[in-house]
mmCIF file of C-alpha atoms in Angstrom:
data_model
loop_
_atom_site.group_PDB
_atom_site.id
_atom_site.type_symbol
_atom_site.label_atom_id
_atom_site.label_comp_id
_atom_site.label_asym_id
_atom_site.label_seq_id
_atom_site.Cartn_x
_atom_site.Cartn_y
_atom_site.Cartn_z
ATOM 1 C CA UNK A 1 -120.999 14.777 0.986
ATOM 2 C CA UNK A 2 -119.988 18.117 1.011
ATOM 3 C CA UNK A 3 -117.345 19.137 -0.935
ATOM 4 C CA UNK A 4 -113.974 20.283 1.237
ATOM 5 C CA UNK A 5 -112.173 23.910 0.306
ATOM 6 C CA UNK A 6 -109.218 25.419 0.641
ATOM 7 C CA UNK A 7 -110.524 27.012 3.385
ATOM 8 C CA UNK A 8 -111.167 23.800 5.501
ATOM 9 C CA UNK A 9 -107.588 23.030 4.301
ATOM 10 C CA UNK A 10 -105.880 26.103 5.731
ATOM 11 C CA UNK A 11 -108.180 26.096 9.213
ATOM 12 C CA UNK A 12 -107.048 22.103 9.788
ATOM 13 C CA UNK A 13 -103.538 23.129 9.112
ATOM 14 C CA UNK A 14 -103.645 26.206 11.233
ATOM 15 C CA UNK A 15 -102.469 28.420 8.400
ATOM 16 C CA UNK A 16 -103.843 31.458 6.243
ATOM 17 C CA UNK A 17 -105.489 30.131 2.915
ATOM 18 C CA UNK A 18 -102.411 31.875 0.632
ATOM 19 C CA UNK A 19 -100.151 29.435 2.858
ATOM 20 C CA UNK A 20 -101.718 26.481 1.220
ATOM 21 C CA UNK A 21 -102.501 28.400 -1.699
ATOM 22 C CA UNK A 22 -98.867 28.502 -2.336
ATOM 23 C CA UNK A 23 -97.851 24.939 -0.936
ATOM 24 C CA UNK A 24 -100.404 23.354 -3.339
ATOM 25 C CA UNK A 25 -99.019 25.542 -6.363
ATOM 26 C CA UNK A 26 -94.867 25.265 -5.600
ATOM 27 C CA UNK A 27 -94.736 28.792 -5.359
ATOM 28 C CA UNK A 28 -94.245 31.491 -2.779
ATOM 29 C CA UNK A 29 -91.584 31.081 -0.293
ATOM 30 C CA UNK A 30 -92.201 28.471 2.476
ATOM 31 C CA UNK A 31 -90.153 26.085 4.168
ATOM 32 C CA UNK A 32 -90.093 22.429 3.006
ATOM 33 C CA UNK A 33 -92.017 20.744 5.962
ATOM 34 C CA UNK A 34 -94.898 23.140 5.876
ATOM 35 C CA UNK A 35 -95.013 22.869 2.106
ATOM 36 C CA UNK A 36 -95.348 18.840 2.364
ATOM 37 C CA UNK A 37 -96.935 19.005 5.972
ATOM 38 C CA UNK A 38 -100.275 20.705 3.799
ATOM 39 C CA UNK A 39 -99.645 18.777 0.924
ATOM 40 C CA UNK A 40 -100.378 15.567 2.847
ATOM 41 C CA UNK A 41 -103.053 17.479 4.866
ATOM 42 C CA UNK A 42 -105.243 18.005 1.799
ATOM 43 C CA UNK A 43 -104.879 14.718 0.104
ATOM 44 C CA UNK A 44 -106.047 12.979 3.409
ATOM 45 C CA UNK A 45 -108.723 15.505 3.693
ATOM 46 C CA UNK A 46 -109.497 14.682 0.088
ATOM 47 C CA UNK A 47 -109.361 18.297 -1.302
ATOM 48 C CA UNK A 48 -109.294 18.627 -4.524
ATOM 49 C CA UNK A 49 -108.749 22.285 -6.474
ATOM 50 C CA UNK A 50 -111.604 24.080 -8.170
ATOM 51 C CA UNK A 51 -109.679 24.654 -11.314
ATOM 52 C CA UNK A 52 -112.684 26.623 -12.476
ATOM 53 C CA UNK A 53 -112.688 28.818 -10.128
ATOM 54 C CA UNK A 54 -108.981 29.516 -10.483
ATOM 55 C CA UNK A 55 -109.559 29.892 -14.146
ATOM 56 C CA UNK A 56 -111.756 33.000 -13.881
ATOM 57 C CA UNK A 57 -108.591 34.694 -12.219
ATOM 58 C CA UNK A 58 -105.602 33.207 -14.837
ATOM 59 C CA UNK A 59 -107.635 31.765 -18.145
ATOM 60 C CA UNK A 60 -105.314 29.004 -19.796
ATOM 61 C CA UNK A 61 -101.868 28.681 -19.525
ATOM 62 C CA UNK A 62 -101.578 27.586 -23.219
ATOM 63 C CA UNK A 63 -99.045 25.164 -22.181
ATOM 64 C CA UNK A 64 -98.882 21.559 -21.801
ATOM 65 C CA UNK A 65 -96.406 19.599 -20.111
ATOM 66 C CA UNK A 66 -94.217 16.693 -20.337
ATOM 67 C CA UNK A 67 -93.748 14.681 -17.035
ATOM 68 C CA UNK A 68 -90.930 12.398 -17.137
ATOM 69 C CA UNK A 69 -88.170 10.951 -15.457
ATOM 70 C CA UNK A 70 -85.563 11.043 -18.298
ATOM 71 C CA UNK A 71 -85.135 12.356 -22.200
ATOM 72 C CA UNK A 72 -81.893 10.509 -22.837
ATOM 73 C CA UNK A 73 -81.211 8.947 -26.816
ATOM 74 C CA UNK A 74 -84.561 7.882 -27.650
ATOM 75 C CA UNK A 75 -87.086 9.413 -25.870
ATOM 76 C CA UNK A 76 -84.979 13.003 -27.881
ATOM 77 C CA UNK A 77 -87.428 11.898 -30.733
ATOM 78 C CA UNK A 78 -90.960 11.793 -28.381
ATOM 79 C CA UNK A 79 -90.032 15.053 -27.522
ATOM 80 C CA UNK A 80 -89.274 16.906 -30.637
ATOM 81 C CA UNK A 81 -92.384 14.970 -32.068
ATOM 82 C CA UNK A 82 -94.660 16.506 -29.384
ATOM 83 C CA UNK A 83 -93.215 19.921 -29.628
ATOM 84 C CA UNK A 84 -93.899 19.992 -32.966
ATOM 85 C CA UNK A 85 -98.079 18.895 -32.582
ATOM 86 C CA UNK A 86 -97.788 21.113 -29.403
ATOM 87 C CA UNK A 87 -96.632 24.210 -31.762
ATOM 88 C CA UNK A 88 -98.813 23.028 -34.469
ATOM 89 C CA UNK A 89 -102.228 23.604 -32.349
ATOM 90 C CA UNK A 90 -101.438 26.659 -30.736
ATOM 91 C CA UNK A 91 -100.161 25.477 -27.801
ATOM 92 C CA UNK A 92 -96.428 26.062 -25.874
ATOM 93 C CA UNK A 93 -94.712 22.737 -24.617
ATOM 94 C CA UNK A 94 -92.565 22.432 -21.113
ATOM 95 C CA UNK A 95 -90.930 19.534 -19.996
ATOM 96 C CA UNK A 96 -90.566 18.579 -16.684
ATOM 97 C CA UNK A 97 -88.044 16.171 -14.993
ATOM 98 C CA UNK A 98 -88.486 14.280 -11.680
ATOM 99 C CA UNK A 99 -87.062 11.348 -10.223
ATOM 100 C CA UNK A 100 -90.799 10.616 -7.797
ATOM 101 C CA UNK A 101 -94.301 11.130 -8.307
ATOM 102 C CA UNK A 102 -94.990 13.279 -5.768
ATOM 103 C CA UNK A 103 -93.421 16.127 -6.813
ATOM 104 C CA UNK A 104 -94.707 15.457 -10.197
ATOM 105 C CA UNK A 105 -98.396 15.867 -8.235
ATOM 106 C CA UNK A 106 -97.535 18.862 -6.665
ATOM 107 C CA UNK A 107 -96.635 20.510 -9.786
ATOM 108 C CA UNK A 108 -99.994 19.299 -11.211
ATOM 109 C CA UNK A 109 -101.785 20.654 -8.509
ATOM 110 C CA UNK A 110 -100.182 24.009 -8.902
ATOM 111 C CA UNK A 111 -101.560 23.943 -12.448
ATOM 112 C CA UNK A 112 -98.474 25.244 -14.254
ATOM 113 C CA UNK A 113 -100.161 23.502 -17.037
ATOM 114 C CA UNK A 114 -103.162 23.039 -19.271
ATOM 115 C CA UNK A 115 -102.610 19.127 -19.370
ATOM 116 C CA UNK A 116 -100.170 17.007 -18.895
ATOM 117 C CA UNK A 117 -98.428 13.555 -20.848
ATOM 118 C CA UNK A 118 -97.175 11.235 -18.019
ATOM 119 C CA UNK A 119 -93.921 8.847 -18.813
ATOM 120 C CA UNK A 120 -93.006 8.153 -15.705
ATOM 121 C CA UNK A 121 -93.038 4.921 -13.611
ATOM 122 C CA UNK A 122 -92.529 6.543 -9.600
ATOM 123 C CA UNK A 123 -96.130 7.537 -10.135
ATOM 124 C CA UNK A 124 -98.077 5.078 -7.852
ATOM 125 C CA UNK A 125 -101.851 4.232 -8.550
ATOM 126 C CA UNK A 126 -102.988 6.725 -5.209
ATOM 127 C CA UNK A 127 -101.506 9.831 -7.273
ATOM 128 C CA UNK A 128 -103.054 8.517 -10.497
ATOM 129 C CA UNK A 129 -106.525 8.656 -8.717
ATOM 130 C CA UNK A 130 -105.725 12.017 -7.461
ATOM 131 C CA UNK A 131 -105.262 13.308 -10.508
ATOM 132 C CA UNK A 132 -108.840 11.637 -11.728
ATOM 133 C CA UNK A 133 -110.621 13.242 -8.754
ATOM 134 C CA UNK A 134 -108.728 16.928 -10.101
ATOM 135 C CA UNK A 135 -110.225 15.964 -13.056
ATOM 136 C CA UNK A 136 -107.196 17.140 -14.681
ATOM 137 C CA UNK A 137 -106.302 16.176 -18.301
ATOM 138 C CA UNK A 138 -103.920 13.200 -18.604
ATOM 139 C CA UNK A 139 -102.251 11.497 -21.765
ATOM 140 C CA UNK A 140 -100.119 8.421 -20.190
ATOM 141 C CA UNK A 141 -97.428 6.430 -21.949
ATOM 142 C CA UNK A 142 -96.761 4.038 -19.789
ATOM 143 C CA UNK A 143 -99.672 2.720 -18.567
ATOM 144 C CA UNK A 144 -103.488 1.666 -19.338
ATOM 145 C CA UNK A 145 -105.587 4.525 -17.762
ATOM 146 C CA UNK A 146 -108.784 5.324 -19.148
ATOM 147 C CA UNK A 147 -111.410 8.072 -17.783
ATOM 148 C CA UNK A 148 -113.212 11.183 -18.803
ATOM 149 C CA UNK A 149 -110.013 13.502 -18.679
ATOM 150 C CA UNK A 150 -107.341 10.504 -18.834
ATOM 151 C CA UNK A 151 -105.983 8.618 -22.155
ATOM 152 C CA UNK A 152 -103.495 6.395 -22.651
ATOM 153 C CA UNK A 153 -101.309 6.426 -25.623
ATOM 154 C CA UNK A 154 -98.938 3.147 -25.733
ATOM 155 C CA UNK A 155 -96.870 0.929 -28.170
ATOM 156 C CA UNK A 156 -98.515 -2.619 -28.023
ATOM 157 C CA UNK A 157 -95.301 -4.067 -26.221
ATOM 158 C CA UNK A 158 -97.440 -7.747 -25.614
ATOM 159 C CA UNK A 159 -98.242 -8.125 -29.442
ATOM 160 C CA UNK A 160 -94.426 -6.981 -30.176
ATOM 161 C CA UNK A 161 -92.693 -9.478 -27.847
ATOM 162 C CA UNK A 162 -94.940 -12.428 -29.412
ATOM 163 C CA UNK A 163 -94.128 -10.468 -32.983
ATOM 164 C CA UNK A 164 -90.616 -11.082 -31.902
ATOM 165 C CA UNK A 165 -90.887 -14.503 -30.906
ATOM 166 C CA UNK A 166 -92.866 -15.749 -34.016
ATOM 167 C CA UNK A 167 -90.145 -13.986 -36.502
ATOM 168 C CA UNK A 168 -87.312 -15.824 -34.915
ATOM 169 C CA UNK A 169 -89.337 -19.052 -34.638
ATOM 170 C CA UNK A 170 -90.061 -19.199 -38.273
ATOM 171 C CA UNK A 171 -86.672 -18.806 -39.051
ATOM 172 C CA UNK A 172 -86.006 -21.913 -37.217
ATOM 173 C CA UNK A 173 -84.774 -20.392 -34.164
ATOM 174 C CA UNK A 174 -85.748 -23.175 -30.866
ATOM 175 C CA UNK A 175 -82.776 -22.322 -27.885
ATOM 176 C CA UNK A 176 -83.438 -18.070 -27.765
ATOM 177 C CA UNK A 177 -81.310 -16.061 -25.385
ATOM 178 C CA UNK A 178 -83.842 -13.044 -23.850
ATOM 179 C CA UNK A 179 -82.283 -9.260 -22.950
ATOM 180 C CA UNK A 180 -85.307 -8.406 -20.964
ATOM 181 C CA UNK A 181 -85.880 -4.970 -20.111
ATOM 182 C CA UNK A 182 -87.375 -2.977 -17.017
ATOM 183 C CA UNK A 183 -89.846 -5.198 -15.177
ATOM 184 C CA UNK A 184 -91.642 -2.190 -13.742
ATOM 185 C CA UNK A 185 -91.934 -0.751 -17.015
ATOM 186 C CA UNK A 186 -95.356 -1.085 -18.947
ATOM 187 C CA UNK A 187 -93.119 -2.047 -22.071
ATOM 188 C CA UNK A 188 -90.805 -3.872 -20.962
ATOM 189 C CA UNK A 189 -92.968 -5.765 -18.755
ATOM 190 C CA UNK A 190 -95.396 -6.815 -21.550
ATOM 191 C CA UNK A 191 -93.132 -7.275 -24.152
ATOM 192 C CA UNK A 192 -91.620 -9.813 -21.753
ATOM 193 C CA UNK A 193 -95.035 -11.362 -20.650
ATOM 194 C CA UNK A 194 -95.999 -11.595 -25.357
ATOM 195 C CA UNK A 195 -92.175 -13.380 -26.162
ATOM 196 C CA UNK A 196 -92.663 -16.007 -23.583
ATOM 197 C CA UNK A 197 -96.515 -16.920 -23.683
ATOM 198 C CA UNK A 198 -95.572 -17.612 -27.524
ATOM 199 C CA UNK A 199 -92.467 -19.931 -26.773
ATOM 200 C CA UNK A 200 -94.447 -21.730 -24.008
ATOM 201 C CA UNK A 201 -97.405 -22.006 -26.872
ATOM 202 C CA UNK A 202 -95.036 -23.750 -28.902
ATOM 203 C CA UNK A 203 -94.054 -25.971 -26.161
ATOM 204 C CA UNK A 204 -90.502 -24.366 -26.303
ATOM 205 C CA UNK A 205 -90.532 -22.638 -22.722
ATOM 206 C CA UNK A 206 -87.680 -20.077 -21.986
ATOM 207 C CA UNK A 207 -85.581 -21.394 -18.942
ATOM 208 C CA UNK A 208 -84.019 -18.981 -16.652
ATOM 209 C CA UNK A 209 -79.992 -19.324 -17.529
ATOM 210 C CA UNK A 210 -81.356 -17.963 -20.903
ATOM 211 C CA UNK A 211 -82.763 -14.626 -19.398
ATOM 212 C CA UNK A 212 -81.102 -12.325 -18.553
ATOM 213 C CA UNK A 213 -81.707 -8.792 -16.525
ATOM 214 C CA UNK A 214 -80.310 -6.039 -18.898
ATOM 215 C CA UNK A 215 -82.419 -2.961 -17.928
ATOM 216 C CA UNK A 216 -82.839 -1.665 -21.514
ATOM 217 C CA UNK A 217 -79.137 -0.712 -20.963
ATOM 218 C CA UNK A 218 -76.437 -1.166 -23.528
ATOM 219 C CA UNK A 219 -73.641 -1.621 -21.092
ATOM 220 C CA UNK A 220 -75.220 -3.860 -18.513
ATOM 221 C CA UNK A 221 -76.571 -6.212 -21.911
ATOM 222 C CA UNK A 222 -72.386 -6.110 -23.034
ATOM 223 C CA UNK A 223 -71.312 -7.371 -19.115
ATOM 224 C CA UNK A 224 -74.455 -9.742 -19.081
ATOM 225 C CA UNK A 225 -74.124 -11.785 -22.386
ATOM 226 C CA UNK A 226 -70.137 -12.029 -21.416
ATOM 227 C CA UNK A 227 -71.067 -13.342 -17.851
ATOM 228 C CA UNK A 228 -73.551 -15.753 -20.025
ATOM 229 C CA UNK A 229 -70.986 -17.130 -22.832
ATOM 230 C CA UNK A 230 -68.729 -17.764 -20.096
ATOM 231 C CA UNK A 231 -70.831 -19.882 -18.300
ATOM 232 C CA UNK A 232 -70.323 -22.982 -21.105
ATOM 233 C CA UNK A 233 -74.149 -23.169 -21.375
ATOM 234 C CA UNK A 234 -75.117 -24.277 -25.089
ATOM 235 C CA UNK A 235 -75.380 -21.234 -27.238
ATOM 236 C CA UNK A 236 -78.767 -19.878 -28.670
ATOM 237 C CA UNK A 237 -79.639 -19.931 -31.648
ATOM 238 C CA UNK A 238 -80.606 -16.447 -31.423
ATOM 239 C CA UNK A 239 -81.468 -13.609 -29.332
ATOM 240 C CA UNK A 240 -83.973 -11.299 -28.521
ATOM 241 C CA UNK A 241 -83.435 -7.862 -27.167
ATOM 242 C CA UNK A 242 -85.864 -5.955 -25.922
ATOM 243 C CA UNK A 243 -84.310 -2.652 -27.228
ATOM 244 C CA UNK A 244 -81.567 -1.982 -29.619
ATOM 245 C CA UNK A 245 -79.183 -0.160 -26.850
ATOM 246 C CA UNK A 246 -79.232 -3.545 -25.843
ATOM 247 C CA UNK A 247 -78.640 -5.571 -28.509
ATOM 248 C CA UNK A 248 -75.684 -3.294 -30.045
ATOM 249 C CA UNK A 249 -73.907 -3.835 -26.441
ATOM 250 C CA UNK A 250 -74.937 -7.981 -27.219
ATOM 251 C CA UNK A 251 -73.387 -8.087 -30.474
ATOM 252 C CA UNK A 252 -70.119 -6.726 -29.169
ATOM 253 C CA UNK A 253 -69.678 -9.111 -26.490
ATOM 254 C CA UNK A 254 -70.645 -12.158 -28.927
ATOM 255 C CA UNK A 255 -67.489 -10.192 -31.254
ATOM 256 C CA UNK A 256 -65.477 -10.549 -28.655
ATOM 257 C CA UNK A 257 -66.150 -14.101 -27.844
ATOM 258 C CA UNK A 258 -65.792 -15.082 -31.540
ATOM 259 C CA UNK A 259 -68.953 -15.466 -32.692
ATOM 260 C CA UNK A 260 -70.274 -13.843 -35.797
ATOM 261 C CA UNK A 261 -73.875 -11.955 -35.991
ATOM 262 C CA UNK A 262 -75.840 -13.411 -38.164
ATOM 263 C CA UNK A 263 -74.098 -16.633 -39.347
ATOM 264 C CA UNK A 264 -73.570 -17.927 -35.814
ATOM 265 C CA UNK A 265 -76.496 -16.429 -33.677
ATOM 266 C CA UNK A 266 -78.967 -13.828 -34.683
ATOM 267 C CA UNK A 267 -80.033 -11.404 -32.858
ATOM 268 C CA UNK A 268 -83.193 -9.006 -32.798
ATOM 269 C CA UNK A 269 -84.147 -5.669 -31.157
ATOM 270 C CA UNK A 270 -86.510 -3.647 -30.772
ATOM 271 C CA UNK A 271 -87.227 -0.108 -31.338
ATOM 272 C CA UNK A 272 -85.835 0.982 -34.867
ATOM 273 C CA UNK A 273 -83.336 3.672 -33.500
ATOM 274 C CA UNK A 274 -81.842 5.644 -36.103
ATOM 275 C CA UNK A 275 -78.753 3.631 -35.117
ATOM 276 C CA UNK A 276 -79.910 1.056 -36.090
ATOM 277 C CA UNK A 277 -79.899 1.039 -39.943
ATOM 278 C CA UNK A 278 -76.106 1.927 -39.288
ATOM 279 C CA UNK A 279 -74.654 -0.766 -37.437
ATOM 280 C CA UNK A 280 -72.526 -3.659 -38.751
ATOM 281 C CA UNK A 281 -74.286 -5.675 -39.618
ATOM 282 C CA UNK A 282 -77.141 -3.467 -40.043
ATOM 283 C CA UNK A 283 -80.192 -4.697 -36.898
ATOM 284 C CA UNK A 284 -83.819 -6.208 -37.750
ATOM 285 C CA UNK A 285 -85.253 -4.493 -35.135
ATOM 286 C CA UNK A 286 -89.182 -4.188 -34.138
ATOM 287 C CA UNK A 287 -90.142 -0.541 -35.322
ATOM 288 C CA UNK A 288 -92.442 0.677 -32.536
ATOM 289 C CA UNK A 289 -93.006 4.123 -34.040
ATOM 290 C CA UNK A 290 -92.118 6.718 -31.568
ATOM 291 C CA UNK A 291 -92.481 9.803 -33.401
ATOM 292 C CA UNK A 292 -96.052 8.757 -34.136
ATOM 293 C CA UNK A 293 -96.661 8.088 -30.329
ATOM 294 C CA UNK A 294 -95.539 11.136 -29.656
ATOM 295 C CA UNK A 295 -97.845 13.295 -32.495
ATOM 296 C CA UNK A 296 -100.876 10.911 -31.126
ATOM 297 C CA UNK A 297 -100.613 11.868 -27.307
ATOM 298 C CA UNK A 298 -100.466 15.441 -28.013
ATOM 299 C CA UNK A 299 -103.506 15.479 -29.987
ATOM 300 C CA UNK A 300 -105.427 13.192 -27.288
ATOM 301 C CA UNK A 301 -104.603 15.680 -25.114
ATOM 302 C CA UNK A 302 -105.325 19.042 -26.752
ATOM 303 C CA UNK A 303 -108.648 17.395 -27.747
ATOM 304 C CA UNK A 304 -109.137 16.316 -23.515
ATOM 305 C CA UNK A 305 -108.272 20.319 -22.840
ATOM 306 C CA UNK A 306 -110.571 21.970 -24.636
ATOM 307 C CA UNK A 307 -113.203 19.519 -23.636
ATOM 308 C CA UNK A 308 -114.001 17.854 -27.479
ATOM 309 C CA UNK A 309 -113.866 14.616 -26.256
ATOM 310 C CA UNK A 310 -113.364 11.863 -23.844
ATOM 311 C CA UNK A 311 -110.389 9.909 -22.983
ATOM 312 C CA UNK A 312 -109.410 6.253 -24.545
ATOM 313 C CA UNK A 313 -106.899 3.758 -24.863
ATOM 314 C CA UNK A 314 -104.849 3.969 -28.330
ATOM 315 C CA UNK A 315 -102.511 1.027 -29.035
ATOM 316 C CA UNK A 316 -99.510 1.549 -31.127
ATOM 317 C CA UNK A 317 -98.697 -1.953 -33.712
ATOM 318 C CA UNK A 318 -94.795 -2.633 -34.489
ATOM 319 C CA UNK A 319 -93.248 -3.850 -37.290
ATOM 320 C CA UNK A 320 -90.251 -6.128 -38.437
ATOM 321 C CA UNK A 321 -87.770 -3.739 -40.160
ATOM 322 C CA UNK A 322 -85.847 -6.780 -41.677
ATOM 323 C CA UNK A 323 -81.708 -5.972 -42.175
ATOM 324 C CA UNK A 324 -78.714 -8.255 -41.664
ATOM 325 C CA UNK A 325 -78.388 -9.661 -38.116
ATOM 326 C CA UNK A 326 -81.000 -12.288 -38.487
ATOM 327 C CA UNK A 327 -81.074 -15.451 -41.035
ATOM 328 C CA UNK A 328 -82.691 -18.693 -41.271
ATOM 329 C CA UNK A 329 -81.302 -21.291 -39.166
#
């Protein structure tokens, strides 16, 4: 099949070849519908950039990029953890913000960057492909993705929710309250999908009064476990939240009620934010080692740039950090 070029692209769209030259990049000056009108064009038509060629012209950019959709609180420590394996290797770092994937692709496409790490849930499987057939470098962190030029760098979430489970089981713990995270998220989904095939193992099932939707959020956890207590459902014996954010808003509410953290209910995170050790009374969390994610997806990807090897799937194990909000039943 012969390969379509940019060429093909600009006589189907009726336009000079800079015109999509610069609607493919983000740059020049052209008006928003023409800019997505080729955009669309040359995905249907299947086009994909000869980076090679392009390279001849510009070399590297010695910069790699961070595609994401937020760097609130945590995510503060991926970054600086990147930068510094970024600066380490010779490389720059830029960070990119979008709330969709398809601007995300269109930036790719311009290749503003050498490669790229990818935290970002708005892009769908169709970009993902596109970005295989570019045959552009890829380090995901939120998703299993495995090719020639794509990694995946990712916390174990499904072996951390059943960690989770089994801790609070052996201390005796039967009737658990859940703060689930972000269903669409790879870790919140699977550490979700690990706590509960463990409880249903053990023939101790979680029913749905005691799961609740709290987005990985500390103030939606706070308004949730109030909404729960007042209910008059039989309290848990402990709880499980699938972040600390969340579990510092839980422990507030369950103040506020009157019950104590750890000698009435325990309660369990996950994460190990620095906040963590702080608290009163100080949170056994799950540490999921960010900062090592972080140093780990920077060298998969310098190592897919230059060409020095192939991509794979790296899994990430937690680890109980064991404080004060947890005791045996």
């Amino acid at each position: 099949m012969k390969r379509v070029t940019i060429k093909d692209v600009a006589r189907e769209a009726g336009v000079s070849i800079t015109t999509v030259s610069h609607a493919l990049s983000g740059q020049g000056v052209l008006k928003q519908e023409t800019r997505d009108r080729i955009v669309e064009l040359a995905k249907s038509m299947q086009y994909i950039p000869d980076w090679n060629g392009q390279n001849l012209k510009s070399a590297r950019t010695g910069l790699l990029g961070f595609f994401t959709s937020s760097i609130s609180g945590y995510y503060g420590v991926l970054v600086d953890a990147m930068y510094g394996e970024c600066k380490a290797r010779g490389y720059g770092m830029e960070i990119f913000i979008f709330d969709d994937g398809e601007n995300l692709l269109k930036l790719l496409m311009g290749k503003r960057v050498d490669g790229a790490v990818i935290l970002h849930s708005g892009l769908i499987e169709e970009q993902e492909r596109h970005l295989q057939d570019m045959e552009f470098p890829v380090v995901y962190l939120d998703r299993e993705s495995r090719g020639i030029h794509t990694s995946s760098v990712l916390f174990d979430s499904y072996e951390s929710g059943r960690m989770a489970a089994e801790y609070l089981y052996a201390l005796g713990h039967r009737r658990i309250l859940v703060l689930k995270g972000v269903d669409f998220t790879y870790d919140g989904r699977m550490r979700q999908i690990g706590f509960e095939d463990f409880m249903r193992e053990k023939n101790r099932p979680l029913g749905q009064e005691y799961i609740l939707n709290c987005r990985f959020d500390r103030r939606i956890a706070y308004r949730e476990t109030k909404a729960f207590l007042q209910k008059g459902l039989p309290l848990p014996d402990a709880v499980f939240a699938s972040n600390d954010d969340s579990a510092f808003g839980c422990i507030t509410a369950l103040r506020e009620e009157g019950h104590s953290v750890p000698e009435d209910i325990s309660v369990l995170g996950c994460d190990d934010v620095e906040l963590s050790q702080w608290y009163a009374p100080a949170l056994t969390t799950i540490r999921t080692h960010i900062r090592e994610q972080g140093i780990l997806a920077m060298q998969e990807l310098a190592g897919l740039v230059q060409g020095t090897k192939e991509g794979e799937i790296h899994r990430i194990a937690g680890e109980i950090i064991e404080r004060c909000s947890c005791r045996r039943k």
